[in-house]
Short mmCIF file of C-alpha atoms in Angstrom, two decimals:
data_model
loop_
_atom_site.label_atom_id
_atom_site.label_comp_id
_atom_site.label_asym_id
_atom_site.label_seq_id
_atom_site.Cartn_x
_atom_site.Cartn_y
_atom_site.Cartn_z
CA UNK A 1 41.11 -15.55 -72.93
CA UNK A 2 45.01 -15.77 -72.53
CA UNK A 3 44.49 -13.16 -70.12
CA UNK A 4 41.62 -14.80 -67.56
CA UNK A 5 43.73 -17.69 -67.66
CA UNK A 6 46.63 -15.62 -66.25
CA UNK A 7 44.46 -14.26 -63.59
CA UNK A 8 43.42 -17.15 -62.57
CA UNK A 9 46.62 -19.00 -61.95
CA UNK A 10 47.95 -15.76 -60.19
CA UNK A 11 44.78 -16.16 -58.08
CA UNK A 12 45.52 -19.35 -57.52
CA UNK A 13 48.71 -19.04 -55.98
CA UNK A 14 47.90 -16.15 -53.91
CA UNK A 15 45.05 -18.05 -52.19
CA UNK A 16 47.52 -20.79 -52.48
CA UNK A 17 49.99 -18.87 -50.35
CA UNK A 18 47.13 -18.11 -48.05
CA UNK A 19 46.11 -21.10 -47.52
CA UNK A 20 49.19 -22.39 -46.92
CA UNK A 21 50.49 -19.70 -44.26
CA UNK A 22 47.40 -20.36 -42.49
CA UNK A 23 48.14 -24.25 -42.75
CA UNK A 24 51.56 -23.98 -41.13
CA UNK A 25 50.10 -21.62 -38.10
CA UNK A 26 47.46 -24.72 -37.40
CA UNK A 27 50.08 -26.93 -37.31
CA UNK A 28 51.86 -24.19 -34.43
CA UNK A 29 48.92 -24.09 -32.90
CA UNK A 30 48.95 -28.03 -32.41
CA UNK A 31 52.07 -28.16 -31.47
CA UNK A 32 51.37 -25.58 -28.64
CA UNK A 33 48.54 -28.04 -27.49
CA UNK A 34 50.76 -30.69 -27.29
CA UNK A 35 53.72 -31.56 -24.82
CA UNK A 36 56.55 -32.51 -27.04
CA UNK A 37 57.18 -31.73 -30.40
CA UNK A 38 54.27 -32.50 -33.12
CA UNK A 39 56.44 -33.74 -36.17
CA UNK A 40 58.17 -36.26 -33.59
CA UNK A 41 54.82 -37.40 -32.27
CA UNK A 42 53.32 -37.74 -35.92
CA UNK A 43 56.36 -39.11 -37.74
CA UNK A 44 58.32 -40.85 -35.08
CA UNK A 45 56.04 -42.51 -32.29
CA UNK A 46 52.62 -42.70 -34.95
CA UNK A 47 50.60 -40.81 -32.67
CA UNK A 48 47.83 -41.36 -33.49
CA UNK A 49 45.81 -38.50 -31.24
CA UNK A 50 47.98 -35.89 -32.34
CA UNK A 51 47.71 -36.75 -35.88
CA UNK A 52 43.91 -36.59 -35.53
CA UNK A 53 44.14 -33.72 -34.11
CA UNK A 54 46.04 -31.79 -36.70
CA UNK A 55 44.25 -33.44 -39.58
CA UNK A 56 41.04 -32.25 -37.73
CA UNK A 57 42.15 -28.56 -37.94
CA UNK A 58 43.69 -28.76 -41.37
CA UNK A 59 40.64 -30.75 -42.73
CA UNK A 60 39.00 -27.41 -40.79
CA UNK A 61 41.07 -24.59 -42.45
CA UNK A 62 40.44 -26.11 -45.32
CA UNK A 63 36.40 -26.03 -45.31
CA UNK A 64 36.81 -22.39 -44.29
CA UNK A 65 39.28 -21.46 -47.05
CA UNK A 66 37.25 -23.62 -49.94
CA UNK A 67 34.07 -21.36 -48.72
CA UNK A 68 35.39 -17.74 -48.09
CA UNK A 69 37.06 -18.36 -51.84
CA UNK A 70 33.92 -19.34 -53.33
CA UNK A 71 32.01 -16.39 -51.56
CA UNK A 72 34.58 -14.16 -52.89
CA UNK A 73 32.34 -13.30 -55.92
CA UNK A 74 35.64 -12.88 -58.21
CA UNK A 75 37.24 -9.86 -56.45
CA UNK A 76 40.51 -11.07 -56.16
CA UNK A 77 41.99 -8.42 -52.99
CA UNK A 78 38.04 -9.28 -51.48
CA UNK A 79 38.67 -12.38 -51.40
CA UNK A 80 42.19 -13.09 -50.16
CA UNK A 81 41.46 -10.57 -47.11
CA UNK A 82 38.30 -12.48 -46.48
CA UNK A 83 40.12 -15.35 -46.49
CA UNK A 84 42.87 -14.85 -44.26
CA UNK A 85 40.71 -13.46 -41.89
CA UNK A 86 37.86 -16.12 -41.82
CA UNK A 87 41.03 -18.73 -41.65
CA UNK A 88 42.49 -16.48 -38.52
CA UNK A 89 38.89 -16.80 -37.15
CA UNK A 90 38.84 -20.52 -37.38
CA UNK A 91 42.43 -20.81 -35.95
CA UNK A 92 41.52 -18.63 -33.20
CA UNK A 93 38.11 -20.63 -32.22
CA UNK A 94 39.73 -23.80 -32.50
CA UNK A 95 42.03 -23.30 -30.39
CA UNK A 96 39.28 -21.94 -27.77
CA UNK A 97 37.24 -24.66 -28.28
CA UNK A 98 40.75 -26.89 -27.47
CA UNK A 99 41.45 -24.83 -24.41
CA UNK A 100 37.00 -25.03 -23.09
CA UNK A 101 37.44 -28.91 -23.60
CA UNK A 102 40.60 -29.10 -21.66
CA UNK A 103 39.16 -26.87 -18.69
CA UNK A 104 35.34 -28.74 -17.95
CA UNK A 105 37.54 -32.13 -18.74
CA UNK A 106 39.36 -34.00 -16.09
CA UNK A 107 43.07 -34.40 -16.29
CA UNK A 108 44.76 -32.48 -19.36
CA UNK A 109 44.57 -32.52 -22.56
CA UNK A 110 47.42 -31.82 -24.29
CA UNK A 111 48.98 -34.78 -21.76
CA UNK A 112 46.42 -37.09 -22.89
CA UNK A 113 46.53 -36.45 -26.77
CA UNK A 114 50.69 -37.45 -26.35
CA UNK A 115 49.91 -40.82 -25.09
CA UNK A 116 50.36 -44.28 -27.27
CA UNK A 117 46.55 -45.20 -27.00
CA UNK A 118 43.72 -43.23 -28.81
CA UNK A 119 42.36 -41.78 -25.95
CA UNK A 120 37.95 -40.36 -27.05
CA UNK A 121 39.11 -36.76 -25.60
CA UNK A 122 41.11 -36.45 -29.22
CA UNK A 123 37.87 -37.39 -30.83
CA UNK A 124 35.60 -34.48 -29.10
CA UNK A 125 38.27 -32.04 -29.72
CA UNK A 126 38.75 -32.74 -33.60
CA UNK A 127 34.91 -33.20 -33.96
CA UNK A 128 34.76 -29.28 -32.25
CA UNK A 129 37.16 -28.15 -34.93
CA UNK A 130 35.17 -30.00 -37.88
CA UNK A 131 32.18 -28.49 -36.43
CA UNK A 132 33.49 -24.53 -35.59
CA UNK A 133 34.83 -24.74 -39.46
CA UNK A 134 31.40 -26.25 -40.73
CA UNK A 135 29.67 -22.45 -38.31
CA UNK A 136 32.16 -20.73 -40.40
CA UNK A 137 31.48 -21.67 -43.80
CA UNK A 138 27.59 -21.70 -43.69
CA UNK A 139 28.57 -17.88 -41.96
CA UNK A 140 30.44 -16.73 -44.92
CA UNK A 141 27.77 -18.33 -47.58
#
């Protein structure tokens, strides 16, 4: 018993680490999108469009993390690699589904998501990475 519980806590903080490494490279990613940097647009001028942004994608990385872990079916090296690369996958659509909205929308972006007022373009593009990350999970399950 001792011993499961071990496991499990070591589990825990490897998909832990996981989760967190892919955490920080969504918030990179983010910050590419963005002119400026992110943490002074969150935490010093309340942005509120890059805020919903990044919650959007963390909110994202999260859904696919929860799911690959629960698909892992208790194989511990399984399911960290699935992980990490189901959370790569999500990074790497959400971004592409950030860079298709930006291209068949007027204006850009990234220029629009730095402004004070909550412009609907941060809305479509946090609703794409809800929705990708929703495609992923029901994929792994």
């Amino acid at each position: 018993m001792f011993q499961e519980l071990l496991f499990g806590l070591s589990a825990a903080i490897a998909y832990g680490i996981v989760g967190a490494v892919l955490m920080v490279l969504g918030y990179v990613l983010v910050d590419l999108a963005t002119p400026g940097k992110l943490r002074d647009l969150i935490w010093v001028h309340r942005n509120a469009n890059a805020a919903i942004l990044l919650v959007s994608g963390l909110i994202g990385v999260g859904v696919i993390l929860t799911t690959a872990i629960a698909a892992s079916s208790n194989d511990l090296v399984y399911g960290l690699i699935g992980t990490l690369a189901y959370g790569l996958l999500g990074l790497i659509l959400m971004g592409l589904s950030f860079l298709l909205i930006d291209a068949i929308t007027p204006g850009r972006l990234g220029d629009e998501l730095a402004t004070e007022s909550v412009h609907p373009g941060t809305w479509v593009s946090a609703s794409s990475h809800v929705v990708i990350a929703t495609i992923i999970a029901a994929a792994i399950w």
